[in-house]
Amino acid sequence: MSAKTMDTDPGLERVTAAFDEAFGSRANGVWTAPGRANLIGEHTDYNEGFVLPFAIDLAARAAIRTRDDGALRLLSTLGEGRVVELSTHTLKPGHAPGWSVYPAGVVWAFQERGIEVPGLDLALDSDVPLGAGLSSSHAIECAVATALNELTGAGFSAEELVLITQRAENAFVGAPTGIMDQSASLRGRSGHALFLDCRDQSTVLVPFDAAAAGLVTLVVDTRVAHSHADGGYADRRQACELGAQKLGVAALRDVSVADLDKAHQVLDEVTFRRVRHVVTENQRVLDSAEALAASGAAAVAPFLDASHASMRDDFEISCEELDTAVEASRGAGAIGARMTGGGFGGSAIALVPIHHQERVREAVLNAFARRGFKAPRLFTVNPSDGARRLA
């Protein structure tokens, strides 16, 4: 591998060295997949609606060598250096410990599709913050899925890989997520956000160049860990499904803003507010994509603010730390901010004028300190290319 490649992705050398040390020989290759930040469109994906995420310049990397004995040996540089040993012959949900559930789930999902996985040695590295709402789990799954697609000769399309990784996440990991995260990780493009119709998987790449508008996309990782496998996410999904059933539609995608007055007469108050968030969020995604294409990054700012208010008040998935991050960012000069990800913790994103960046960072840190919260991590992200082979 070239020195240029090593310089481009510093994690490549780290994961390659870990693989060599653990397994005593070179990998067949190294594959990578990015995390994602969702610009707008939260909890709309499993309602067959619209989302506007972008792949970010933080990623997972998987160094892999195939085996012929069915052994599945997994190592993570984020763990304790212990190799997890499983078998491709006996994989089933509930039998993979800790972080190994993500790569093992992809192997299981491939096999469920009739693709034989003869065995693997795998070393994993990632710089996507865990539990930050930036889809660290899907980055792992998409890196492994991209590798397996090549190594087994399966030849799945990106759309099929999206569904395979969703199957792994839903049935093996036990998280009832939609298709947004893996779509962004597999299909993202540098310099663009990905407008995705979650009903038919059609996509449009929309230019998203914050720097051209004099902005940075600042992430505030509250360090309040969340998990999609926990009950809050599942409860919201069940409420959406109940709302769709009572309104007589296949999915909340089929409810318009104009239908909300009628929906209010049919639904109990809590279910109505859950439905109202999804319906208005879908419209905000459509409006944001149009504004972004026509006027550039700054034009989406008011939709970010409205989205956060909806998630805080109607969907009730924010928390004090996320609200503090958004309020402090806006007060110090951000032109728009919202929580991003499934909620109950994780991160907020803010569009910040470059010349206000340090002021916003300081304001957020001070606000967290005043309220006695753990200090957040702050960093900027940029739209990145999707999953691919590194070496």
Coordinates of C-alpha atoms in Angstrom, one line a residue:
M1 CA 0.0 0.0 0.0
S2 CA 1.2 3.5 -0.8
A3 CA 2.4 6.1 1.6
K4 CA -0.3 8.4 0.2
T5 CA -3.0 6.0 1.2
M6 CA -1.6 5.7 4.7
D7 CA -1.6 9.5 5.0
T8 CA -5.1 9.8 3.7
D9 CA -6.5 7.4 6.4
P10 CA -4.4 7.2 9.5
G11 CA -6.6 4.4 10.9
L12 CA -5.4 2.1 8.0
E13 CA -2.0 1.5 9.6
R14 CA -3.6 1.0 13.0
V15 CA -6.0 -1.7 11.9
T16 CA -3.4 -3.4 9.7
A17 CA -0.9 -3.6 12.6
A18 CA -3.6 -5.0 14.9
F19 CA -4.5 -7.6 12.4
D20 CA -0.9 -8.7 11.8
E21 CA -0.3 -9.0 15.5
A22 CA -3.4 -10.9 16.4
F23 CA -3.5 -13.3 13.4
G24 CA 0.1 -13.6 12.4
S25 CA -0.2 -12.8 8.7
R26 CA -1.6 -10.2 6.3
A27 CA -5.3 -9.6 5.6
N28 CA -6.9 -10.0 2.2
G29 CA -7.7 -6.3 2.3
V30 CA -9.0 -3.4 4.4
W31 CA -12.5 -1.9 3.9
T32 CA -13.9 1.2 5.3
A33 CA -17.3 2.8 5.9
P34 CA -18.1 6.2 7.4
G35 CA -20.4 7.2 10.1
R36 CA -23.1 9.7 9.3
A37 CA -24.6 13.0 10.5
N38 CA -28.3 13.5 9.8
L39 CA -28.7 17.0 8.5
I40 CA -32.5 16.7 8.9
G41 CA -35.2 14.0 8.9
E42 CA -35.3 12.1 12.3
H43 CA -37.5 9.0 12.8
T44 CA -38.9 9.4 9.4
D45 CA -37.0 6.5 7.8
Y46 CA -39.0 3.7 9.3
N47 CA -42.2 5.6 8.5
E48 CA -41.3 5.3 4.7
G49 CA -40.5 9.0 4.6
F50 CA -37.7 11.3 3.6
V51 CA -34.2 11.9 5.2
L52 CA -31.3 14.1 4.4
P53 CA -28.1 12.7 6.0
F54 CA -24.5 12.9 4.9
A55 CA -21.6 10.5 5.4
I56 CA -18.9 12.0 7.6
D57 CA -15.1 12.0 7.6
L58 CA -15.0 9.6 10.6
A59 CA -15.1 5.9 9.8
A60 CA -14.8 2.3 10.7
R61 CA -12.2 0.0 9.1
A62 CA -12.2 -3.7 8.8
A63 CA -9.1 -5.8 7.9
I64 CA -10.3 -9.2 6.9
R65 CA -8.8 -12.5 5.8
T66 CA -11.1 -15.4 4.8
R67 CA -10.7 -18.9 6.4
D68 CA -12.0 -22.3 5.2
D69 CA -12.9 -23.8 8.6
G70 CA -16.0 -21.8 9.6
A71 CA -14.2 -20.0 12.4
L72 CA -15.1 -16.4 13.0
R73 CA -12.3 -14.7 14.9
L74 CA -12.9 -11.0 15.7
L75 CA -10.7 -8.4 17.2
S76 CA -11.4 -4.7 17.9
T77 CA -8.7 -2.0 18.6
L78 CA -11.4 -0.4 20.8
G79 CA -11.6 -3.4 23.1
E80 CA -9.3 -5.2 25.5
G81 CA -7.3 -6.8 22.8
R82 CA -9.1 -10.1 23.2
V83 CA -10.1 -12.1 20.2
V84 CA -13.8 -13.1 20.2
E85 CA -14.2 -16.6 18.7
L86 CA -17.5 -17.7 17.1
S87 CA -18.5 -20.1 14.3
T88 CA -20.2 -19.3 11.1
H89 CA -22.0 -22.6 11.4
T90 CA -23.7 -21.8 14.7
L91 CA -24.3 -18.1 14.5
K92 CA -27.7 -16.9 15.8
P93 CA -29.1 -13.8 17.4
G94 CA -28.2 -13.5 21.1
H95 CA -25.0 -15.4 20.9
A96 CA -22.4 -12.7 20.0
P97 CA -21.0 -10.8 22.9
G98 CA -20.6 -7.0 23.1
W99 CA -19.3 -5.2 20.0
S100 CA -18.9 -8.4 18.0
V101 CA -22.7 -8.4 17.5
Y102 CA -22.2 -6.0 14.6
P103 CA -19.8 -7.8 12.3
A104 CA -21.3 -11.2 13.4
G105 CA -24.8 -9.9 12.5
V106 CA -23.6 -9.0 9.0
V107 CA -22.1 -12.5 8.5
W108 CA -25.4 -14.0 9.7
A109 CA -27.5 -11.8 7.4
F110 CA -25.3 -12.8 4.4
Q111 CA -25.8 -16.4 5.2
E112 CA -29.5 -15.9 5.6
R113 CA -29.4 -14.6 2.0
G114 CA -27.8 -17.9 0.9
I115 CA -24.2 -16.6 0.7
E116 CA -21.7 -19.0 2.3
V117 CA -19.2 -17.3 4.5
P118 CA -16.4 -19.8 4.9
G119 CA -14.9 -18.2 8.0
L120 CA -13.1 -14.9 8.8
D121 CA -10.3 -13.4 10.7
L122 CA -11.3 -9.7 11.3
A123 CA -9.7 -6.7 13.0
L124 CA -11.8 -3.7 13.5
D125 CA -10.9 -0.1 14.1
S126 CA -13.1 3.0 14.2
D127 CA -12.9 6.7 15.0
V128 CA -16.7 7.2 14.9
P129 CA -17.5 8.1 18.6
L130 CA -19.5 5.4 20.2
G131 CA -23.0 6.3 21.4
A132 CA -22.8 9.7 19.9
G133 CA -25.7 9.4 17.4
L134 CA -23.3 9.3 14.5
S135 CA -24.0 5.7 13.6
S136 CA -20.9 4.0 14.8
S137 CA -22.6 0.6 14.6
H138 CA -23.7 1.0 11.0
A139 CA -20.2 2.1 10.0
I140 CA -19.0 -1.2 11.3
E141 CA -21.7 -3.2 9.6
C142 CA -21.3 -1.4 6.3
A143 CA -17.5 -1.9 6.2
V144 CA -18.0 -5.6 6.9
A145 CA -20.8 -5.9 4.4
T146 CA -18.8 -4.2 1.7
A147 CA -15.9 -6.6 2.4
L148 CA -18.1 -9.7 2.3
N149 CA -19.8 -8.6 -0.9
E150 CA -16.4 -8.6 -2.6
L151 CA -14.8 -11.6 -0.8
T152 CA -17.7 -13.9 -1.4
G153 CA -18.5 -12.7 -4.9
A154 CA -22.1 -12.0 -3.9
G155 CA -22.4 -9.0 -6.1
F156 CA -25.1 -7.3 -4.1
S157 CA -26.1 -3.8 -5.2
A158 CA -25.8 -0.9 -2.7
E159 CA -29.6 -1.1 -2.3
E160 CA -29.4 -4.8 -1.4
L161 CA -26.6 -4.1 1.1
V162 CA -28.7 -1.5 2.8
L163 CA -31.4 -4.1 3.4
I164 CA -28.9 -6.8 4.5
T165 CA -27.4 -4.5 7.1
Q166 CA -30.8 -3.4 8.2
R167 CA -31.7 -7.1 8.6
A168 CA -28.6 -7.6 10.7
E169 CA -29.4 -4.6 12.9
N170 CA -33.1 -5.5 13.4
A171 CA -33.0 -9.3 13.8
F172 CA -29.5 -10.0 15.1
V173 CA -28.6 -6.8 17.1
G174 CA -32.2 -6.3 18.1
A175 CA -32.5 -2.6 17.2
P176 CA -35.6 -1.6 15.3
T177 CA -33.9 0.9 13.0
G178 CA -34.8 2.0 9.5
I179 CA -32.5 2.3 6.4
M180 CA -31.2 5.9 6.8
D181 CA -27.9 5.2 8.5
Q182 CA -26.6 2.4 6.3
S183 CA -27.8 4.3 3.2
A184 CA -25.7 7.3 4.0
S185 CA -22.7 5.1 4.9
L186 CA -22.9 3.0 1.7
R187 CA -24.1 5.6 -0.7
G188 CA -22.7 8.9 0.6
R189 CA -20.6 11.2 -1.6
S190 CA -18.0 13.8 -0.6
G191 CA -19.4 17.3 -0.8
H192 CA -23.0 16.2 -0.8
A193 CA -25.9 15.3 1.4
L194 CA -28.0 12.3 0.4
F195 CA -31.7 12.9 -0.1
L196 CA -33.3 9.5 0.4
D197 CA -36.8 8.4 -0.2
C198 CA -37.1 5.5 2.3
R199 CA -40.1 4.0 0.5
D200 CA -38.3 3.1 -2.7
Q201 CA -34.6 3.8 -1.8
S202 CA -34.3 6.4 -4.6
T203 CA -31.7 9.0 -3.9
V204 CA -30.6 12.4 -5.0
L205 CA -27.2 13.8 -4.2
V206 CA -27.6 17.4 -3.0
P207 CA -24.5 19.6 -2.9
F208 CA -23.8 20.5 0.7
D209 CA -20.7 22.8 1.0
A210 CA -20.8 24.5 4.4
A211 CA -17.3 26.1 3.8
A212 CA -18.6 27.8 0.6
A213 CA -21.2 29.5 2.8
G214 CA -18.6 30.5 5.3
L215 CA -19.8 27.9 7.8
V216 CA -18.6 24.8 9.6
T217 CA -20.8 21.9 10.7
L218 CA -20.0 21.6 14.4
V219 CA -20.9 18.4 16.3
V220 CA -21.5 18.6 20.0
D221 CA -21.2 15.0 21.4
T222 CA -22.9 15.3 24.7
R223 CA -21.3 12.0 25.9
V224 CA -24.7 10.9 27.0
A225 CA -24.6 7.4 25.5
H226 CA -27.7 6.1 23.9
S227 CA -28.6 2.7 22.3
H228 CA -31.2 2.0 19.6
A229 CA -31.8 -1.3 21.2
D230 CA -33.2 0.4 24.3
G231 CA -36.9 0.9 24.8
G232 CA -37.4 4.6 24.0
Y233 CA -36.7 4.1 20.3
A234 CA -39.0 1.1 20.1
D235 CA -41.8 2.9 21.9
R236 CA -41.6 5.8 19.4
R237 CA -41.7 3.3 16.5
Q238 CA -44.7 1.5 17.9
A239 CA -46.6 4.9 18.4
C240 CA -46.0 5.7 14.7
E241 CA -47.3 2.3 13.6
L242 CA -50.3 2.8 15.8
G243 CA -50.9 6.2 14.4
A244 CA -50.7 4.9 10.8
Q245 CA -53.1 2.1 11.6
K246 CA -55.7 4.4 13.2
L247 CA -55.4 6.8 10.3
G248 CA -55.9 4.0 7.7
V249 CA -52.6 4.5 5.9
A250 CA -49.7 2.2 5.0
A251 CA -47.2 4.5 6.7
L252 CA -47.1 8.0 8.1
R253 CA -45.4 9.0 4.8
D254 CA -49.0 9.0 3.4
V255 CA -50.1 11.7 5.9
S256 CA -49.7 15.4 4.9
V257 CA -49.5 18.5 7.0
A258 CA -53.0 19.3 5.8
D259 CA -54.3 16.0 7.3
L260 CA -53.1 16.9 10.8
D261 CA -56.3 18.6 11.9
K262 CA -58.3 15.4 11.1
A263 CA -55.6 13.2 12.7
H264 CA -56.0 15.2 15.9
Q265 CA -59.7 14.2 16.1
V266 CA -58.8 10.5 15.7
L267 CA -55.7 10.0 17.8
D268 CA -55.0 10.3 21.5
E269 CA -52.8 13.2 22.5
V270 CA -49.5 11.4 22.8
T271 CA -49.9 9.5 19.6
F272 CA -51.0 12.6 17.8
R273 CA -47.8 14.5 18.8
R274 CA -45.7 11.6 17.7
V275 CA -47.5 11.6 14.3
R276 CA -47.2 15.4 14.0
H277 CA -43.5 15.3 14.4
V278 CA -43.1 12.7 11.7
V279 CA -45.4 14.5 9.3
T280 CA -43.9 17.9 9.8
E281 CA -40.4 16.5 9.7
N282 CA -41.0 14.9 6.3
Q283 CA -42.1 18.3 5.1
R284 CA -39.0 19.9 6.6
V285 CA -36.8 17.4 4.7
L286 CA -38.4 18.3 1.4
D287 CA -38.1 22.0 2.1
S288 CA -34.5 21.6 3.2
A289 CA -33.4 19.7 0.1
E290 CA -35.0 22.3 -2.1
A291 CA -33.5 25.2 -0.1
L292 CA -30.0 23.6 -0.1
A293 CA -30.0 23.0 -3.8
A294 CA -31.3 26.5 -4.6
S295 CA -29.4 28.6 -2.1
G296 CA -26.7 26.7 -0.3
A297 CA -26.0 25.5 3.2
A298 CA -27.1 28.6 5.1
A299 CA -30.7 28.2 3.8
V300 CA -31.4 25.1 5.8
A301 CA -30.8 26.8 9.2
P302 CA -34.4 27.6 10.1
F303 CA -35.5 24.1 9.4
L304 CA -32.8 22.7 11.8
D305 CA -34.2 24.9 14.6
A306 CA -37.8 23.8 13.9
S307 CA -36.8 20.2 13.7
H308 CA -35.2 20.3 17.2
A309 CA -38.3 21.9 18.7
S310 CA -40.4 19.2 17.2
M311 CA -38.2 16.4 18.5
R312 CA -38.0 18.1 21.9
D313 CA -41.7 18.8 22.3
D314 CA -43.7 16.4 20.1
F315 CA -41.5 13.3 19.8
E316 CA -39.9 13.8 23.2
I317 CA -36.5 12.3 22.4
S318 CA -34.2 15.1 23.4
C319 CA -32.6 15.5 26.8
E320 CA -31.2 18.4 29.0
E321 CA -27.7 18.0 27.5
L322 CA -28.9 18.1 23.9
D323 CA -31.2 21.1 24.6
T324 CA -28.3 22.9 26.3
A325 CA -26.0 22.2 23.3
V326 CA -28.6 23.6 20.9
E327 CA -29.5 26.7 23.0
A328 CA -25.8 27.6 23.8
S329 CA -24.8 27.2 20.1
R330 CA -27.6 29.4 18.9
G331 CA -27.0 32.0 21.6
A332 CA -23.3 32.3 20.6
G333 CA -23.9 32.7 16.9
A334 CA -24.8 29.4 15.3
I335 CA -27.4 30.1 12.5
G336 CA -29.2 26.8 13.1
A337 CA -28.9 23.8 15.4
R338 CA -30.6 20.5 16.3
M339 CA -30.1 17.2 17.9
T340 CA -29.2 14.5 15.4
G341 CA -29.7 10.7 15.6
G342 CA -32.2 8.6 17.4
G343 CA -32.3 10.7 20.5
F344 CA -32.1 10.1 24.3
G345 CA -28.5 11.3 24.2
G346 CA -25.9 11.4 21.5
S347 CA -25.0 14.6 19.6
A348 CA -26.3 17.9 18.3
I349 CA -25.1 19.6 15.1
A350 CA -24.9 23.3 14.5
L351 CA -24.2 25.4 11.4
V352 CA -21.7 28.0 12.7
P353 CA -20.1 30.9 10.9
I354 CA -16.4 30.1 10.7
H355 CA -15.5 33.4 12.5
H356 CA -17.8 32.5 15.4
Q357 CA -16.6 28.9 15.8
E358 CA -14.4 29.5 18.9
R359 CA -17.0 31.6 20.5
V360 CA -19.6 28.9 20.0
R361 CA -17.3 26.2 21.3
E362 CA -16.6 28.2 24.4
A363 CA -20.2 29.0 25.0
V364 CA -21.2 25.3 24.9
L365 CA -18.4 24.2 27.2
N366 CA -19.3 26.9 29.7
A367 CA -23.1 26.1 29.6
F368 CA -22.3 22.4 30.3
A369 CA -20.0 23.3 33.1
R370 CA -22.6 25.6 34.7
R371 CA -25.2 22.9 34.7
G372 CA -22.8 20.3 36.1
F373 CA -22.8 18.1 33.0
K374 CA -19.9 16.1 31.8
A375 CA -17.8 18.1 29.3
P376 CA -18.9 17.5 25.7
R377 CA -16.6 16.6 22.8
L378 CA -16.7 19.2 20.0
F379 CA -15.5 18.7 16.5
T380 CA -16.4 19.5 12.9
V381 CA -17.4 17.1 10.2
N382 CA -17.5 17.2 6.4
P383 CA -19.4 15.2 3.8
S384 CA -17.4 12.1 2.9
D385 CA -17.4 9.3 0.4
G386 CA -19.3 6.1 1.3
A387 CA -18.1 2.6 1.9
R388 CA -15.2 1.3 -0.1
R389 CA -12.0 -0.8 -0.2
L390 CA -9.0 1.0 1.3
A391 CA -6.2 -1.5 0.6

